[in-house]
């Protein structure tokens, strides 16, 4: 397991599985609309903020045996490269995390790939735009894992977790 609160990803994945089964079984009526609004409130007012608060630098300090000066230099370089990048503002944090994790000193010492239990299920339930379509009904929101959860995007979830189910 990656960090102390990483177990929350597994718990939320299990809850989402149960929730989706109950939600799919509901008829489209006012009660389903109310459930949808409550889910949207949880998603945009709580979950999205929690995902945005995941700090890869803090995790690297705790999990990796990287010298503090080396880490500070890598962070500084990644920030400079991210600011120089011409990406949309919504993706700036993704670019920063990507540059940090691909910095030679960091990449050689640590990788997040394969370290997050239930990552694929979590991504499928909470960050797959197609799977969220019914729950986001009535909103003009579009979910992109790179903007919503850069560290999870760079932890390389399986392709199936982000694709439309067939």
mmCIF file of C-alpha atoms in Angstrom:
data_model
loop_
_atom_site.group_PDB
_atom_site.id
_atom_site.type_symbol
_atom_site.label_atom_id
_atom_site.label_comp_id
_atom_site.label_asym_id
_atom_site.label_seq_id
_atom_site.Cartn_x
_atom_site.Cartn_y
_atom_site.Cartn_z
ATOM 1 C CA UNK A 1 0.000 0.000 0.000
ATOM 2 C CA UNK A 2 1.265 3.452 -0.914
ATOM 3 C CA UNK A 3 0.405 5.899 1.863
ATOM 4 C CA UNK A 4 -1.757 5.673 5.009
ATOM 5 C CA UNK A 5 -4.926 6.959 3.316
ATOM 6 C CA UNK A 6 -4.510 4.812 0.209
ATOM 7 C CA UNK A 7 -6.858 2.249 1.761
ATOM 8 C CA UNK A 8 -9.590 4.835 1.100
ATOM 9 C CA UNK A 9 -9.263 4.127 -2.628
ATOM 10 C CA UNK A 10 -10.108 0.477 -2.036
ATOM 11 C CA UNK A 11 -12.997 1.367 0.275
ATOM 12 C CA UNK A 12 -14.394 3.927 -2.173
ATOM 13 C CA UNK A 13 -14.079 1.420 -5.025
ATOM 14 C CA UNK A 14 -16.106 -1.134 -3.076
ATOM 15 C CA UNK A 15 -18.735 1.451 -2.137
ATOM 16 C CA UNK A 16 -19.008 2.596 -5.752
ATOM 17 C CA UNK A 17 -19.609 -0.938 -6.968
ATOM 18 C CA UNK A 18 -22.522 -1.326 -4.543
ATOM 19 C CA UNK A 19 -23.827 2.170 -5.283
ATOM 20 C CA UNK A 20 -23.851 1.658 -9.063
ATOM 21 C CA UNK A 21 -25.792 -1.587 -8.777
ATOM 22 C CA UNK A 22 -28.458 0.108 -6.648
ATOM 23 C CA UNK A 23 -28.498 3.227 -8.850
ATOM 24 C CA UNK A 24 -28.928 1.193 -12.059
ATOM 25 C CA UNK A 25 -31.851 -0.682 -10.488
ATOM 26 C CA UNK A 26 -33.738 2.549 -9.734
ATOM 27 C CA UNK A 27 -36.417 3.813 -12.090
ATOM 28 C CA UNK A 28 -35.821 7.238 -13.588
ATOM 29 C CA UNK A 29 -37.922 9.394 -11.288
ATOM 30 C CA UNK A 30 -37.533 12.191 -8.761
ATOM 31 C CA UNK A 31 -35.826 9.881 -6.254
ATOM 32 C CA UNK A 32 -33.164 8.892 -8.773
ATOM 33 C CA UNK A 33 -32.685 12.588 -9.546
ATOM 34 C CA UNK A 34 -32.198 13.316 -5.837
ATOM 35 C CA UNK A 35 -29.672 10.473 -5.514
ATOM 36 C CA UNK A 36 -27.871 11.820 -8.584
ATOM 37 C CA UNK A 37 -27.701 15.321 -7.028
ATOM 38 C CA UNK A 38 -26.329 13.910 -3.764
ATOM 39 C CA UNK A 39 -23.688 11.968 -5.664
ATOM 40 C CA UNK A 40 -22.718 15.126 -7.601
ATOM 41 C CA UNK A 41 -22.426 17.020 -4.310
ATOM 42 C CA UNK A 42 -20.112 14.321 -2.908
ATOM 43 C CA UNK A 43 -18.089 14.253 -6.099
ATOM 44 C CA UNK A 44 -17.541 17.959 -6.677
ATOM 45 C CA UNK A 45 -17.518 19.219 -3.094
ATOM 46 C CA UNK A 46 -15.552 16.458 -1.383
ATOM 47 C CA UNK A 47 -13.925 13.844 -3.611
ATOM 48 C CA UNK A 48 -12.519 16.255 -6.190
ATOM 49 C CA UNK A 49 -10.922 18.330 -3.420
ATOM 50 C CA UNK A 50 -9.473 15.228 -1.761
ATOM 51 C CA UNK A 51 -7.993 14.089 -5.075
ATOM 52 C CA UNK A 52 -6.534 17.553 -5.637
ATOM 53 C CA UNK A 53 -4.924 17.460 -2.195
ATOM 54 C CA UNK A 54 -2.824 14.384 -2.988
ATOM 55 C CA UNK A 55 0.708 15.740 -2.805
ATOM 56 C CA UNK A 56 3.247 13.632 -4.683
ATOM 57 C CA UNK A 57 6.161 15.463 -3.043
ATOM 58 C CA UNK A 58 4.957 14.532 0.463
ATOM 59 C CA UNK A 59 4.441 10.944 -0.625
ATOM 60 C CA UNK A 60 7.920 10.788 -2.145
ATOM 61 C CA UNK A 61 9.400 12.159 1.083
ATOM 62 C CA UNK A 62 7.698 9.388 3.070
ATOM 63 C CA UNK A 63 7.893 6.469 0.664
ATOM 64 C CA UNK A 64 11.098 6.891 -1.316
ATOM 65 C CA UNK A 65 14.650 6.950 -0.096
ATOM 66 C CA UNK A 66 15.524 10.056 -2.080
ATOM 67 C CA UNK A 67 17.914 12.587 -0.615
ATOM 68 C CA UNK A 68 16.029 15.754 0.381
ATOM 69 C CA UNK A 69 18.300 18.021 -1.667
ATOM 70 C CA UNK A 70 17.881 15.795 -4.731
ATOM 71 C CA UNK A 71 14.100 15.868 -4.276
ATOM 72 C CA UNK A 72 14.056 19.659 -3.855
ATOM 73 C CA UNK A 73 16.102 20.072 -7.044
ATOM 74 C CA UNK A 74 13.779 17.710 -8.942
ATOM 75 C CA UNK A 75 10.722 19.636 -7.677
ATOM 76 C CA UNK A 76 12.276 22.937 -8.700
ATOM 77 C CA UNK A 77 13.134 21.648 -12.174
ATOM 78 C CA UNK A 78 9.668 20.130 -12.605
ATOM 79 C CA UNK A 79 7.996 23.418 -11.603
ATOM 80 C CA UNK A 80 10.133 25.351 -14.077
ATOM 81 C CA UNK A 81 9.372 22.927 -16.892
ATOM 82 C CA UNK A 82 5.653 22.884 -16.049
ATOM 83 C CA UNK A 83 5.462 26.664 -16.124
ATOM 84 C CA UNK A 84 7.348 26.780 -19.428
ATOM 85 C CA UNK A 85 4.991 24.174 -20.910
ATOM 86 C CA UNK A 86 2.246 25.604 -23.077
ATOM 87 C CA UNK A 87 -0.515 23.384 -21.679
ATOM 88 C CA UNK A 88 -3.948 24.517 -20.569
ATOM 89 C CA UNK A 89 -4.085 25.810 -16.980
ATOM 90 C CA UNK A 90 -6.283 22.885 -15.926
ATOM 91 C CA UNK A 91 -3.439 20.505 -16.836
ATOM 92 C CA UNK A 92 -0.559 22.446 -15.193
ATOM 93 C CA UNK A 93 -0.546 20.222 -12.112
ATOM 94 C CA UNK A 94 -0.528 17.109 -14.311
ATOM 95 C CA UNK A 95 2.452 18.469 -16.259
ATOM 96 C CA UNK A 96 4.263 19.256 -12.995
ATOM 97 C CA UNK A 97 3.678 15.760 -11.572
ATOM 98 C CA UNK A 98 4.673 14.178 -14.896
ATOM 99 C CA UNK A 99 7.914 16.174 -15.040
ATOM 100 C CA UNK A 100 8.653 15.359 -11.398
ATOM 101 C CA UNK A 101 8.050 11.623 -11.727
ATOM 102 C CA UNK A 102 10.036 11.472 -14.975
ATOM 103 C CA UNK A 103 12.974 13.415 -13.544
ATOM 104 C CA UNK A 104 15.979 11.059 -13.857
ATOM 105 C CA UNK A 105 16.757 11.141 -10.122
ATOM 106 C CA UNK A 106 13.148 10.374 -9.180
ATOM 107 C CA UNK A 107 12.339 7.878 -11.921
ATOM 108 C CA UNK A 108 15.417 5.881 -11.058
ATOM 109 C CA UNK A 109 14.530 5.777 -7.350
ATOM 110 C CA UNK A 110 10.737 5.416 -7.240
ATOM 111 C CA UNK A 111 7.634 4.765 -9.308
ATOM 112 C CA UNK A 112 3.949 4.941 -8.369
ATOM 113 C CA UNK A 113 3.034 2.336 -10.977
ATOM 114 C CA UNK A 114 1.532 -0.737 -9.336
ATOM 115 C CA UNK A 115 1.628 0.754 -5.848
ATOM 116 C CA UNK A 116 -2.034 1.769 -5.425
ATOM 117 C CA UNK A 117 -4.419 -1.028 -4.479
ATOM 118 C CA UNK A 118 -7.727 -1.000 -6.403
ATOM 119 C CA UNK A 119 -6.518 1.788 -8.699
ATOM 120 C CA UNK A 120 -8.272 0.378 -11.767
ATOM 121 C CA UNK A 121 -11.629 -0.024 -10.037
ATOM 122 C CA UNK A 122 -11.382 3.451 -8.505
ATOM 123 C CA UNK A 123 -10.531 5.020 -11.862
ATOM 124 C CA UNK A 124 -13.324 3.115 -13.574
ATOM 125 C CA UNK A 125 -15.940 4.282 -11.048
ATOM 126 C CA UNK A 126 -14.788 7.830 -10.332
ATOM 127 C CA UNK A 127 -12.634 9.030 -13.238
ATOM 128 C CA UNK A 128 -14.016 7.311 -16.339
ATOM 129 C CA UNK A 129 -16.066 9.944 -18.197
ATOM 130 C CA UNK A 130 -18.338 7.349 -19.828
ATOM 131 C CA UNK A 131 -19.138 5.596 -16.547
ATOM 132 C CA UNK A 132 -19.935 8.969 -14.947
ATOM 133 C CA UNK A 133 -22.239 10.058 -17.755
ATOM 134 C CA UNK A 134 -25.516 9.116 -16.017
ATOM 135 C CA UNK A 135 -24.376 10.437 -12.643
ATOM 136 C CA UNK A 136 -23.355 13.764 -14.173
ATOM 137 C CA UNK A 137 -26.594 14.030 -16.149
ATOM 138 C CA UNK A 138 -27.694 17.641 -16.361
ATOM 139 C CA UNK A 139 -24.202 19.082 -15.895
ATOM 140 C CA UNK A 140 -21.816 20.402 -18.478
ATOM 141 C CA UNK A 141 -18.906 18.820 -16.643
ATOM 142 C CA UNK A 142 -16.405 16.583 -18.337
ATOM 143 C CA UNK A 143 -14.077 14.480 -16.238
ATOM 144 C CA UNK A 144 -10.453 14.061 -17.286
ATOM 145 C CA UNK A 145 -8.211 12.019 -14.993
ATOM 146 C CA UNK A 146 -5.216 14.229 -15.841
ATOM 147 C CA UNK A 147 -6.987 17.297 -14.449
ATOM 148 C CA UNK A 148 -8.858 15.563 -11.616
ATOM 149 C CA UNK A 149 -6.169 13.254 -10.253
ATOM 150 C CA UNK A 150 -2.750 13.714 -11.904
ATOM 151 C CA UNK A 151 -0.930 11.307 -9.608
ATOM 152 C CA UNK A 152 -3.478 8.572 -10.276
ATOM 153 C CA UNK A 153 -3.238 9.208 -14.024
ATOM 154 C CA UNK A 154 0.532 8.838 -13.856
ATOM 155 C CA UNK A 155 0.220 5.669 -11.766
ATOM 156 C CA UNK A 156 -0.855 4.088 -15.048
ATOM 157 C CA UNK A 157 -4.274 2.556 -14.497
ATOM 158 C CA UNK A 158 -5.150 -0.235 -16.933
ATOM 159 C CA UNK A 159 -6.559 0.822 -20.290
ATOM 160 C CA UNK A 160 -9.922 -0.828 -19.545
ATOM 161 C CA UNK A 161 -10.454 1.450 -16.526
ATOM 162 C CA UNK A 162 -10.617 4.561 -18.718
ATOM 163 C CA UNK A 163 -12.287 3.146 -21.820
ATOM 164 C CA UNK A 164 -15.971 3.068 -22.622
ATOM 165 C CA UNK A 165 -17.423 -0.332 -21.771
ATOM 166 C CA UNK A 166 -18.451 -2.251 -24.844
#
